[in-house]
Every structure is written in structure tokens, then in C-alpha cells.
Amino acid sequence: MSYPYLAPDYFQLDDLLTDEHKIVRSAIRDWVTRSIIPIIDQAAQNNEFPVRIIKELGELGAFGPFIPQEYGGAGLDHISYGLIMTELERGDSAIRSTASVQTSLVMYPIFTFGTEDQKRKYLPLLASGEMTGCFGLTEPNHGSDPGSMETRIEDKGDYFLLNGAKMWITNSPIADIAVVWAKDEKGMVRGLIAEKGMAGFSAPKTHNKWSLRASETGELVFDNVKIPKENIFPNIRGLKGPLMCLNSARYGIAWGAIGAAMDCYNTALQYSLERKQFSKPIASFQLQQKKLAEMLTEITKAQLLAWRLGTLKNANKASPAQISMAKRNNVKMALDIARESRQILGAMGITGDFPMMRHMMNLESVITYEGTHDIHLLITGNDITGIAAFE
Amino acid sequence: MKILVCISNVPDTTTKIKLNGEKTAIDLAGVQWIINPWDELALTRALELKEASAGKITKISVISVGSQGAEPTIRKALAIGADDAIRINTEPKDAYFAAFQVAEAVKTEAYDIILCGIESSDYNGSAFGGMLAEFMDLPSVSSVSSFELTGDVVKVNREIPGGYEVVEPQLPFVAVVQKGIAKEPRIPSMRGIMMARQKPLKVVEAIMADALTGFVAFEPPQPKAACKMVDPANVAELVDLLHKEAKII
């Protein structure tokens, strides 16, 4: 069962949003209520990605909302993008991940680093959901240390020859294209667009996940794949390229995690008011009130952090370290709330009738991908001391 | 052909209603606002008719009586597909007042079809549509649950006890619609929301008019009493309780 979704707004943050922000949020919220909530538990239980949502997300405009309209985006601001991520993750981190990857890791680099031809060719199709993309950076032996990547491109005159393998790639089994990062002969990281169907390119699915079960995860394997020269990003070299993409995606996650937390809190609050033990609602017991009050406090802090980060991002002033802090704080907050709220529901909390276990398991991935919880802490450490502890 | 849809700005149906201290008004702090669900269905049907009309329907306007706070709701109607909007800059005091304001605001523009929901989900007065038709001196059909347009001919089903009437009203007319008129409301796309920025939203000042009714006080329903469980085998105790405590037998 699920309760009506009453999103907490304890500090009247709605007053800081524009009318347009509120319409964006309500549109995505309505779509999630209609299209995701009724099916998501079964999809996760069955380990099935609901493929139809790609077209629906495209029609809704949830792919590339901040990309200009001339390339198929909506031209919205970054707070709108954040609100979209929050609402999608209220449904499930898998749904938000799909939109995050398509927007921040595929459309954003094509828009930012791509040629005009690449933008015209790919962006409108990615925005409408007629084409799905994925992002290849992480490798089997290089996660937090992408600078040591082994995937290589070799200039063969008419084309580049791509060899290597990428792992933990959201959407890879269903993607039509992949934005791939590989080193050239000089050891310089370059970005390119690989298309499914190119000889030697395969994307096997990752099985037996306990997390993001309603999402497709897989590998990207490149065995002497000929990449046409026009598929290379001409304007970016070095790790800065993929890190800029990750900044955009991490920003979205900082907002998204709040959605999972609010879903858990809302469920726990309503359950605690209904569930009676010792002849009174369990919400009347101090230990339950402590949990609920602390959850709401943490959600409120996360909302304020995300909102402020959004205003900085709109002004093009959000630093990577600020984004790291927000991603780290908000995902941990959401994971803690998933666990605490599950406790309020007792045994009922472990069933698929309620969303906590699903969110909790999803958030174990979210706290790891796009920079692990530990690495983000070290990014803050580096920022305040000037000393990198991860090199 | 032009269609006008009257929309009301109402609290989200999941809102937990709280009253102010004197119980004379609803505490609106933290309330999320939506298009009245019946009005939203009316707008949905209007958009469907326009899309199927091969250009015959040239414009769908929405109108709402409300202060600045009603604008997100109006913008949402534009994002869904309405072409332009009018906001009458005052709080809707009662149905008579609101209907008078709408009739005055649109009297110079010839709409062929005027749609509004049968009631609003805040006060459920069910009086606006009929009053609007009267002010505009137009025919009206209430409880409309289906609406078809073929050429210039409108055919509507009007719900009546045990069935429905098929009515072919003369245009222009007011259709007061209820559930069934459209399947489910549309969700605006992000591009639609951006396009709504460019669509005209005219703000007109209200005309002096009296409301005919006012709220004296609100009283929430009594909280449900505790449930007493009786063992199925103990019929005598049940009868005794119904007789002595509940006093219904």
C-alpha cells in the first residue's frame, strides 16, 4: 500500500521557488504518482527496467531540461532540474538514474563539448527519448581513480580504434549510444560517441544486483571498434571533461536523494499515526517522535542545501567541492532516513508494500556511484586544506 | 470557434484542512494549490476537441477569479495547452460574485462554448455554472458527462437518475461538466511550461459587486469514536451494547 504523498516543507521553502518551479514539480510529481508508484515495487522485485518510461520521460521533457530548446531541451534553470530529480527519485532511484545519465552524462557533454553536427544529430533524439544514451568512465580496475583508465584510442588516419572495457554503466544494455572516455597515444583523456551496432562494441548486462533493480546496468566492451573521426569531442582534453559531467550529475543526485528521503519520512509519519500498540498510535511514543523529528530536521537541512546550491548553479558559481558536499550529505541523509523509517514500520517495513527497503537498497548504489561517500569527504578535505589525500 | 474554460484555484485534494483560531476561515499556510479537478477535466476535453477540429477551434482561453497566488494554476493551464488566460484580480467570495466577475470580463469576446466544472473541490458549491449562464443570458446544460462536436453541432450527454439525456444545445452555451467528460487530466511537459511563459495572461481588475453569502463559522466533523470489538460468539453482548450504549435498537 502507499499513503498519499505529502511532501514536507517545514521551512516554507516553497516561498523561495518561482511559479514555474512549482508547475515543473507538480508535473513530475503527477507523472510519478500515475506512472511509477503503481508499478515500481513489482519492477524492482522482478529486476525489470520499465522500458516504456523512456518515451514517457522524453515526452514529459525530463531529459535535458536545462538544454536549450533549439536542441530539443526545455531551457529550464538548474533549480527546475533539481526539482525534477527530487520528484523522480521519490518514485525510485532507478528512474532518477535513467534521467540523470541521459541528461548530465550524455546530453550535457554532447552539448558542452560536441560539434554542431553532433549536437544536431543526437540531442533532439535524446531529449525526446527516441534515443537512449549511457556514459563510460568507470572501469573494472579504475573506479575512484579514473585517471588511470586503460581504455585506449589509437589514431588510424581515417578513424580511431577503440579498445577497452567499462563497468557499472547505467542504461548500457538498452542504450543506443555511449559517451566514452579513453586515452589517446599521448595518454590524454578524450571523449567520443560510440554507437551500438559498431563492429566490436558489446554491452553485456550486470546480473544479481540487490540495488537499483528497476534499472539496467551493464558493461561496455570495445574490441577494435572503429570510431569515425566525426564522433570525437574536439573541444575537450583531460579528466576535466568527465569530471564536468559528473558535477552536473552529482548536483542532480543532491536533489534526487531528498525525494527518496521524503517518501520514506511521509510513509513512516502516516504509518506511525495509524499503527496502534498499547492502545495508542505509535506516534505518541517518544522514541518514534525522536526518529520523526530528526528525519524532518535532516530533510529540511538537505532541502536548504540543495536550494542554495541551485541558486549558485544558476549563477554559474557552484564549485565542484560544494557539489561534492551536497551530494555526500544528502545521500547519507536519505540512506539514514530509509533505515530509521523502516524501523518505525517494524516488520511491515521489510515488505514491498512499503518503499523503504527498495529506497534503502537503491541508496547503497547512490552513495557509491558518481564519487563514493569517502571520496567526496576527501574532496572537501582537499578544498579546505589544499592537500589532496587521494593521490 | 472559441472555447472558454473557467478554472478555479483550489487546495490540493490531499491537503489536511486546518482552521484558524476563530474557525471562520481555513488556515492556508503551506497549502499546495491545484486546478479544480472538474475544471481540469473540462480543459482536457476542450484541448481534445481543438486537436480533433482540424483548425475549426481557433482558441481556448482560461479564466480564473483569484489573486496573484492563483497564477501558478493558470500558468499550468497554459502549459497544458490553453492559448491565453485572464485572471480577475480578486478573491472569489462566493459563486454569485465569481460568476458575475467572469460574465463581465468576457462580455465583449464572443465565445461559442463555455466550460466549467460541476463543482469545486474546496467548497463544493455547485452553483457557479448556472449563475454564469444566467448572467450571460446563455443556455446551459448541467451534469455533462460527454461532449462531442461535429461540424457546428454539439451533442452532450447529461447525467440523470438512472441514465442520461442526449442534448443538442444551440451555440453559444455553457456546459457544466462532471467526471467522465475526459479520461484523465494532462500533465504539462517541460517544454509546454516554458512555452507558457510566452502566452498572454491578462490581469483585469474586479468590478464592485456584493457576495450574497458569507462564512459564519466552520466546524470539523467529530472525531471517530473508539471502536469496540465484540466476540462473534457473544451476540447477547452486542445486542446489549446496541440497545444501551448506541441506543439504536
XYZ file of C-alpha atoms in Angstrom:
640
model
C 0.000 0.000 0.000
C 1.065 3.574 -0.269
C -0.090 6.676 1.519
C -0.979 9.955 -0.197
C 2.275 11.770 -0.827
C 2.514 14.794 1.445
C 5.934 16.308 0.795
C 7.290 18.061 3.879
C 8.162 21.762 3.593
C 8.839 22.683 7.201
C 10.706 25.915 6.488
C 8.317 27.137 3.772
C 10.931 26.726 1.080
C 8.145 26.937 -1.449
C 8.294 30.681 -0.912
C 11.769 30.580 -2.485
C 10.512 28.870 -5.641
C 9.031 30.581 -8.678
C 5.599 29.745 -10.043
C 7.349 27.920 -12.875
C 9.334 25.790 -10.433
C 6.110 24.746 -8.740
C 4.486 23.786 -12.045
C 7.565 21.758 -13.008
C 7.498 19.961 -9.675
C 3.797 19.223 -9.762
C 4.013 17.918 -13.346
C 6.745 15.417 -12.480
C 5.068 14.535 -9.180
C 1.807 13.780 -11.003
C 3.626 11.647 -13.559
C 5.437 9.670 -10.855
C 2.173 9.120 -8.984
C 0.466 7.949 -12.154
C 3.196 6.028 -13.959
C 5.773 4.893 -11.399
C 4.196 4.339 -7.987
C 1.728 1.660 -9.191
C 4.409 -0.453 -10.898
C 7.713 0.227 -9.222
C 7.642 -2.399 -6.493
C 6.903 -5.180 -8.980
C 9.515 -3.876 -11.413
C 12.155 -3.887 -8.671
C 11.076 -7.291 -7.344
C 11.274 -8.728 -10.874
C 14.532 -6.919 -11.644
C 12.946 -5.336 -14.712
C 13.505 -1.880 -16.102
C 10.146 -0.446 -17.235
C 11.392 0.434 -20.728
C 8.252 2.367 -21.672
C 9.226 5.155 -19.295
C 11.999 6.339 -21.604
C 9.470 7.528 -24.145
C 7.295 8.975 -21.385
C 10.195 10.830 -19.778
C 11.059 12.197 -23.208
C 7.528 13.426 -23.827
C 7.494 14.954 -20.380
C 10.747 16.785 -21.082
C 12.638 15.225 -18.189
C 15.670 14.585 -20.413
C 17.919 17.627 -20.743
C 15.576 20.126 -19.104
C 18.361 22.736 -18.983
C 19.491 22.137 -22.588
C 18.291 24.955 -24.898
C 15.055 24.443 -26.787
C 16.764 24.609 -30.192
C 18.411 21.262 -29.368
C 15.218 19.699 -28.025
C 15.621 20.617 -24.349
C 13.289 22.806 -22.346
C 15.729 25.603 -21.483
C 14.779 25.498 -17.812
C 17.057 26.541 -14.961
C 19.029 24.299 -12.615
C 16.557 24.516 -9.744
C 13.951 23.082 -12.111
C 16.376 20.280 -12.988
C 16.888 19.645 -9.280
C 13.175 19.533 -8.567
C 12.696 17.059 -11.421
C 15.373 14.825 -9.888
C 13.735 15.024 -6.441
C 10.361 14.005 -7.775
C 11.739 11.176 -9.922
C 13.721 9.733 -7.017
C 10.589 9.846 -4.856
C 9.444 7.215 -7.348
C 12.708 5.271 -7.417
C 16.444 5.957 -7.722
C 16.413 3.794 -10.869
C 14.078 6.209 -12.610
C 16.096 9.221 -11.479
C 19.312 7.476 -12.547
C 17.987 6.994 -16.066
C 17.121 10.678 -16.341
C 20.389 11.749 -14.658
C 22.521 9.735 -17.046
C 20.655 10.823 -20.149
C 20.735 14.482 -19.082
C 24.010 15.087 -17.280
C 26.253 12.369 -18.625
C 25.126 12.120 -22.246
C 23.299 15.275 -23.344
C 25.410 17.652 -21.253
C 28.785 16.530 -22.719
C 27.423 16.467 -26.263
C 26.050 19.973 -25.738
C 29.177 21.275 -23.987
C 31.989 19.528 -25.846
C 30.361 18.366 -29.073
C 30.473 19.776 -32.591
C 27.421 21.488 -34.026
C 26.799 18.383 -36.172
C 26.948 16.121 -33.098
C 24.512 18.372 -31.250
C 22.038 18.428 -34.130
C 22.345 14.691 -34.711
C 21.960 13.408 -31.166
C 20.423 15.959 -28.797
C 16.864 16.160 -30.183
C 16.585 12.350 -30.272
C 17.973 12.013 -26.743
C 15.602 14.727 -25.477
C 12.541 13.023 -26.942
C 13.509 9.586 -25.651
C 13.770 8.154 -29.180
C 17.419 7.504 -28.379
C 18.962 6.339 -25.103
C 22.498 7.052 -24.023
C 24.960 5.880 -21.405
C 28.307 7.090 -20.043
C 31.502 5.069 -19.928
C 34.141 6.237 -17.471
C 34.463 3.651 -14.663
C 36.495 0.546 -15.492
C 36.850 -2.813 -13.738
C 40.195 -1.732 -12.221
C 39.620 2.032 -12.009
C 36.711 3.474 -10.051
C 37.719 6.340 -7.786
C 40.902 6.727 -9.846
C 39.637 7.264 -13.401
C 42.888 8.964 -14.394
C 44.481 5.516 -14.543
C 41.974 4.255 -17.105
C 43.162 1.574 -19.516
C 40.701 2.133 -22.366
C 42.599 3.481 -25.375
C 42.003 5.145 -28.713
C 44.531 4.973 -31.492
C 44.564 7.333 -34.472
C 44.405 5.252 -37.642
C 44.176 8.131 -40.079
C 40.563 7.816 -41.220
C 39.258 6.677 -37.870
C 40.143 5.966 -34.235
C 40.483 2.399 -32.996
C 38.866 1.957 -29.550
C 39.838 -0.842 -27.160
C 38.977 -1.436 -23.521
C 36.104 -2.097 -21.131
C 33.857 -0.037 -18.894
C 31.858 -1.311 -15.926
C 28.854 -0.341 -13.771
C 27.254 1.558 -16.611
C 23.636 2.602 -16.040
C 21.475 2.018 -19.144
C 24.294 0.315 -21.077
C 22.297 -2.783 -22.181
C 19.497 -0.628 -23.645
C 21.494 2.376 -24.817
C 21.800 3.314 -28.481
C 24.927 5.384 -27.908
C 27.648 5.669 -25.286
C 29.712 8.708 -24.370
C 33.081 7.063 -23.740
C 36.256 8.408 -22.188
C 39.540 6.884 -23.342
C 43.219 7.827 -23.518
C 44.959 8.626 -26.794
C 48.525 7.701 -27.741
C 49.839 10.618 -25.665
C 47.924 9.460 -22.595
C 45.438 12.332 -22.905
C 41.819 11.578 -21.952
C 39.478 12.145 -24.900
C 35.711 11.868 -25.199
C 33.826 10.195 -28.034
C 30.438 8.869 -29.024
C 30.236 5.124 -29.724
C 27.113 3.786 -31.398
C 25.553 0.372 -30.862
C 25.946 -1.663 -33.979
C 29.565 -0.639 -34.494
C 31.558 -3.837 -35.010
C 33.312 -4.987 -31.836
C 31.082 -2.990 -29.438
C 29.003 -5.025 -26.967
C 27.185 -4.174 -23.713
C 26.557 -7.223 -21.529
C 24.114 -6.855 -18.667
C 25.155 -6.976 -14.995
C 23.158 -9.588 -13.091
C 22.344 -10.310 -9.442
C 22.125 -6.739 -8.204
C 20.485 -6.105 -4.828
C 20.198 -2.426 -5.682
C 18.685 -0.340 -8.488
C 16.812 -3.443 -9.524
C 14.430 -1.467 -11.710
C 17.365 -0.117 -13.700
C 19.510 -1.660 -16.428
C 23.195 -1.807 -15.513
C 25.902 -3.329 -17.636
C 29.346 -3.174 -19.159
C 30.729 -1.621 -22.311
C 33.235 -3.792 -24.145
C 35.253 -2.385 -27.056
C 37.218 -4.810 -29.157
C 38.900 -2.954 -32.029
C 35.888 -0.682 -32.545
C 36.354 1.752 -35.436
C 35.163 5.172 -34.264
C 34.633 7.695 -37.073
C 36.615 10.868 -36.528
C 33.467 12.958 -36.509
C 32.406 11.124 -33.307
C 35.238 12.600 -31.218
C 34.617 15.633 -28.999
C 37.028 18.172 -30.451
C 36.966 20.726 -27.651
C 37.912 18.870 -24.508
C 41.005 17.067 -23.342
C 41.882 15.586 -19.960
C 39.864 14.422 -16.980
C 38.198 17.812 -16.746
C 35.680 16.608 -19.372
C 34.227 13.650 -17.490
C 34.522 15.496 -14.164
C 32.398 18.354 -15.508
C 29.757 15.777 -16.473
C 29.934 14.222 -13.021
C 29.489 17.634 -11.412
C 26.229 18.075 -13.255
C 25.055 14.567 -12.344
C 26.137 14.867 -8.696
C 24.235 18.127 -8.458
C 21.118 16.259 -9.610
C 21.746 13.470 -7.083
C 21.999 16.007 -4.240
C 18.427 16.977 -5.097
C 17.255 13.492 -6.018
C 18.132 11.829 -2.724
C 15.780 14.222 -0.932
C 12.901 12.659 -2.864
C 13.701 9.175 -1.572
C 14.047 10.575 1.966
C 10.731 12.425 1.788
C 8.943 9.313 0.542
C 10.308 7.320 3.487
C 9.526 10.045 6.024
C 6.000 10.564 4.700
C 5.311 6.831 4.846
C 6.707 6.487 8.380
C 4.804 9.505 9.679
C 1.470 8.316 8.355
C 2.036 4.724 9.428
C 3.001 5.840 12.939
C -0.229 7.788 13.273
C -2.302 4.774 12.223
C -0.469 1.895 13.855
C -1.589 1.284 17.418
C 0.303 -0.523 20.165
C -0.533 -0.406 23.856
C -3.867 1.166 22.789
C -2.402 4.275 21.221
C -0.741 5.303 17.970
C 2.959 4.504 17.992
C 3.498 8.182 17.014
C 2.687 9.014 20.623
C 5.820 7.293 21.900
C 8.866 9.457 22.452
C 11.281 7.160 20.649
C 9.169 7.288 17.484
C 8.772 11.066 17.756
C 12.537 11.385 18.113
C 13.017 9.478 14.871
C 10.398 11.508 13.021
C 11.615 14.862 14.350
C 15.211 14.087 13.457
C 14.219 12.916 9.997
C 12.324 16.114 9.305
C 15.225 18.193 10.615
C 17.654 16.438 8.280
C 15.307 16.682 5.296
C 14.864 20.403 5.930
C 18.634 20.952 6.091
C 19.109 18.966 2.880
C 16.376 20.959 1.137
C 18.035 24.226 2.116
C 21.438 22.973 0.991
C 20.049 21.868 -2.372
C 18.153 25.098 -2.904
C 21.204 27.245 -2.168
C 23.344 25.046 -4.398
C 20.724 25.548 -7.112
C 20.948 29.321 -6.883
C 24.738 29.068 -7.093
C 24.491 26.742 -10.091
C 22.099 29.131 -11.830
C 24.671 31.879 -11.312
C 27.395 29.519 -12.597
C 29.107 29.787 -9.206
C 28.659 26.299 -7.729
C 32.107 24.818 -7.120
C 32.797 21.078 -7.571
C 33.631 20.923 -3.846
C 30.282 22.451 -2.896
C 28.526 19.928 -5.132
C 30.522 17.112 -3.503
C 29.481 18.242 -0.044
C 25.810 18.414 -1.028
C 25.832 15.035 -2.795
C 27.563 13.371 0.139
C 25.412 14.941 2.823
C 22.077 14.421 1.108
C 22.619 10.825 0.047
C 23.773 9.807 3.533
C 20.805 11.676 4.978
C 18.455 9.745 2.701
C 20.061 6.397 3.481
C 19.832 7.048 7.238
C 16.193 8.069 6.898
C 15.387 4.963 4.852
C 16.821 2.831 7.688
C 15.174 4.764 10.530
C 11.804 4.948 8.806
C 11.948 1.223 8.107
C 12.282 0.675 11.848
C 9.123 2.667 12.534
C 7.215 0.261 10.305
C 8.579 -2.755 12.149
C 8.191 -5.982 10.203
C 5.859 -4.330 7.690
C 8.791 -2.177 6.649
C 10.643 -5.065 5.080
C 7.864 -5.878 2.611
C 7.396 -4.470 -0.853
C 4.102 -2.969 0.303
C 6.126 -0.017 1.554
C 9.008 1.746 -0.192
C 11.720 1.805 2.485
C 13.697 -1.319 1.697
C 13.675 -0.512 -2.002
C 14.917 3.034 -1.384
C 17.457 1.760 1.149
C 18.928 -0.769 -1.254
C 18.947 1.761 -4.096
C 20.709 4.337 -1.961
C 23.573 1.901 -1.320
C 24.392 2.385 -5.004
C 23.732 6.103 -4.943
C 26.130 6.567 -2.022
C 28.778 4.752 -4.069
C 28.336 5.957 -7.635
C 29.311 9.344 -9.011
C 32.055 9.589 -6.404
C 31.945 7.441 -3.308
C 30.951 8.770 0.102
C 34.590 8.655 1.180
C 35.994 10.348 -1.898
C 33.556 13.238 -1.551
C 34.756 13.746 2.010
C 38.322 13.882 0.746
C 37.322 16.397 -1.915
C 36.077 18.635 0.903
C 39.269 17.889 2.830
C 41.342 18.836 -0.182
C 39.329 22.003 -0.663
C 39.813 23.248 2.896
C 43.446 22.194 3.388
C 44.827 22.413 -0.115
C 46.238 18.903 0.342
C 44.882 16.010 -1.715
C 44.597 12.852 0.390
C 43.638 10.607 -2.505
C 46.649 10.889 -4.739
C -14.832 28.800 -32.929
C -13.597 29.782 -29.490
C -13.857 27.973 -26.170
C -13.618 29.480 -22.699
C -12.799 27.246 -19.726
C -13.410 28.597 -16.220
C -10.865 27.323 -13.743
C -10.804 27.579 -10.005
C -7.670 27.552 -7.840
C -8.247 25.036 -5.019
C -6.174 23.329 -2.313
C -4.644 20.014 -3.341
C -7.106 17.264 -2.527
C -4.574 15.635 -0.177
C -4.382 18.804 1.971
C -5.071 18.297 5.657
C -7.528 21.112 6.325
C -6.834 23.247 9.399
C -8.995 26.110 10.598
C -7.911 29.427 12.040
C -8.401 30.064 15.770
C -11.883 31.569 15.384
C -12.947 28.781 12.994
C -14.075 31.417 10.490
C -11.590 30.570 7.754
C -9.262 27.844 6.563
C -5.600 28.205 7.515
C -3.905 28.444 4.115
C -0.274 28.242 5.318
C 1.631 25.543 3.480
C -1.313 24.612 1.241
C -0.442 23.384 -2.274
C -2.807 24.698 -4.943
C -4.149 22.887 -7.973
C -6.663 23.396 -10.773
C -10.054 22.250 -9.508
C -10.183 18.636 -10.786
C -13.554 19.081 -12.554
C -12.296 22.228 -14.293
C -9.113 20.406 -15.281
C -11.175 17.678 -16.951
C -13.173 20.375 -18.760
C -9.903 21.878 -20.023
C -8.653 18.451 -21.083
C -11.804 17.859 -23.146
C -11.547 21.328 -24.678
C -7.987 20.572 -25.793
C -9.053 17.232 -27.257
C -11.845 18.955 -29.190
C -9.431 21.573 -30.517
C -6.923 18.956 -31.648
C -9.627 16.993 -33.451
C -11.260 20.059 -35.035
C -8.775 20.469 -37.901
C -8.352 24.155 -37.180
C -12.017 24.930 -36.662
C -11.480 25.695 -32.992
C -9.053 28.578 -33.102
C -8.612 29.403 -29.446
C -9.005 28.032 -25.957
C -8.967 30.639 -23.225
C -8.992 30.033 -19.498
C -10.326 32.438 -16.910
C -9.970 32.421 -13.156
C -11.060 34.686 -10.330
C -8.150 34.919 -7.913
C -5.305 36.996 -6.586
C -1.655 36.714 -7.644
C -1.349 33.401 -5.781
C -3.600 31.753 -8.390
C -1.121 32.346 -11.202
C 0.773 29.022 -10.990
C -2.540 27.280 -11.536
C -3.327 29.486 -14.524
C 0.180 29.028 -15.931
C -0.261 25.281 -15.630
C -3.429 25.541 -17.744
C -1.389 27.434 -20.353
C 1.397 24.837 -20.134
C -1.113 22.061 -20.781
C -2.229 23.824 -23.953
C -4.631 26.730 -23.370
C -3.823 29.630 -25.702
C -4.382 32.572 -23.399
C -5.678 33.392 -19.950
C -7.479 36.028 -17.955
C -7.116 36.475 -14.207
C -9.661 38.641 -12.413
C -7.661 40.163 -9.623
C -9.755 39.475 -6.534
C -10.551 36.652 -4.157
C -13.664 34.732 -5.228
C -16.053 35.465 -2.361
C -18.893 33.192 -3.450
C -20.318 31.664 -6.634
C -22.564 34.648 -7.355
C -19.654 37.064 -7.048
C -17.304 34.918 -9.148
C -19.891 34.265 -11.882
C -20.654 37.992 -12.083
C -16.959 38.821 -12.440
C -16.400 36.246 -15.193
C -19.519 37.330 -17.106
C -18.374 40.962 -17.003
C -14.814 40.142 -18.034
C -15.744 38.175 -21.157
C -18.852 40.001 -22.336
C -17.012 41.665 -25.214
C -15.494 38.440 -26.536
C -17.775 36.010 -28.347
C -17.042 32.518 -27.038
C -19.002 29.707 -28.678
C -18.616 27.233 -25.860
C -18.038 27.940 -22.182
C -16.997 25.032 -19.991
C -16.751 24.805 -16.227
C -16.649 22.020 -13.670
C -19.830 21.000 -11.918
C -18.345 21.921 -8.546
C -15.063 22.918 -6.997
C -13.275 20.618 -4.619
C -12.851 23.299 -1.934
C -16.392 24.428 -1.079
C -18.355 22.148 -3.445
C -20.997 24.830 -4.018
C -22.151 23.577 -7.458
C -23.675 26.979 -8.191
C -21.171 28.790 -10.425
C -22.045 27.353 -13.858
C -25.769 28.045 -13.736
C -25.226 31.531 -12.389
C -22.666 32.318 -15.102
C -25.126 31.247 -17.822
C -27.802 33.434 -16.264
C -25.518 36.483 -16.086
C -24.512 35.949 -19.715
C -28.064 35.233 -20.799
C -26.987 31.936 -22.342
C -28.496 28.442 -22.265
C -26.701 25.944 -20.069
C -26.590 22.191 -19.660
C -25.523 20.743 -16.336
C -24.042 17.354 -15.392
C -22.454 16.954 -18.820
C -20.507 13.715 -18.936
C -19.642 13.567 -22.631
C -19.154 16.259 -25.222
C -18.975 15.718 -28.973
C -18.551 18.331 -31.674
C -19.326 17.512 -35.297
C -19.064 20.485 -37.618
C -21.048 23.152 -35.790
C -23.247 20.686 -33.958
C -22.636 19.937 -30.312
C -24.071 16.832 -28.720
C -23.719 16.278 -24.989
C -24.819 13.592 -22.572
C -26.413 14.887 -19.421
C -26.485 12.582 -16.432
C -29.947 11.995 -14.934
C -31.072 9.439 -12.337
C -30.897 6.004 -13.928
C -29.366 7.106 -17.219
C -28.594 10.146 -19.344
C -30.219 12.586 -21.726
C -28.712 13.437 -25.097
C -28.899 17.180 -25.604
C -28.109 19.201 -28.710
C -27.748 22.738 -27.385
C -27.624 25.838 -29.525
C -24.377 27.743 -29.505
C -23.193 29.687 -27.644
C -23.905 27.844 -24.411
C -22.445 26.954 -21.036
C -21.607 23.302 -20.351
C -21.305 22.404 -16.677
C -19.247 19.231 -16.804
C -18.625 16.372 -14.474
C -16.421 13.286 -14.319
C -16.426 11.237 -17.490
C -16.031 14.265 -19.738
C -12.368 13.353 -20.236
C -10.350 10.329 -19.199
C -7.575 11.857 -17.157
C -6.045 15.298 -16.939
C -2.936 16.045 -18.922
C 0.461 16.530 -17.386
C 2.292 19.554 -18.763
C 5.635 18.877 -20.425
C 8.710 20.881 -19.517
C 8.668 22.444 -22.973
C 4.998 23.303 -22.501
C 5.857 25.014 -19.224
C 8.499 27.099 -20.975
C 6.127 27.974 -23.825
C 3.526 29.086 -21.287
C 5.889 31.960 -20.438
C 5.178 33.497 -23.816
C 1.392 33.080 -23.728
C -0.744 36.074 -22.812
C -2.082 36.201 -19.256
C -4.264 39.282 -18.915
C -4.985 40.589 -15.432
C -8.219 42.566 -15.101
C -9.444 44.329 -12.012
C -12.662 43.182 -10.393
C -15.898 45.117 -10.650
C -17.625 46.190 -7.451
C -20.192 43.575 -6.551
C -21.613 42.099 -3.406
C -21.331 38.496 -2.420
C -24.673 37.020 -1.488
C -23.295 34.610 1.052
C -20.525 34.600 3.636
C -18.993 32.146 6.039
C -20.031 32.426 9.658
C -18.034 29.510 11.016
C -16.580 26.146 10.055
C -16.934 23.069 12.206
C -14.793 19.998 11.575
C -16.541 16.643 11.811
C -16.499 14.920 15.186
C -13.519 12.607 15.520
C -14.406 8.962 15.114
C -15.203 7.319 18.420
C -13.155 4.382 19.595
C -14.167 1.068 18.055
C -15.418 -1.538 20.477
C -14.770 -5.145 19.439
C -17.310 -7.830 20.319
C -16.591 -11.534 20.108
C -18.689 -13.108 17.293
C -19.960 -15.717 19.722
C -21.245 -13.102 22.135
C -24.383 -11.893 20.354
C -26.117 -11.005 23.611
C -23.391 -8.519 24.493
C -23.646 -6.950 21.023
C -27.420 -6.548 21.340
C -26.988 -5.113 24.817
C -24.441 -2.533 23.601
C -26.580 -1.515 20.637
C -29.516 -1.088 22.987
C -27.934 0.638 25.968
C -24.869 2.444 24.629
C -25.508 3.149 20.972
C -29.269 3.386 21.630
C -30.153 2.419 18.092
C -32.306 -0.613 18.906
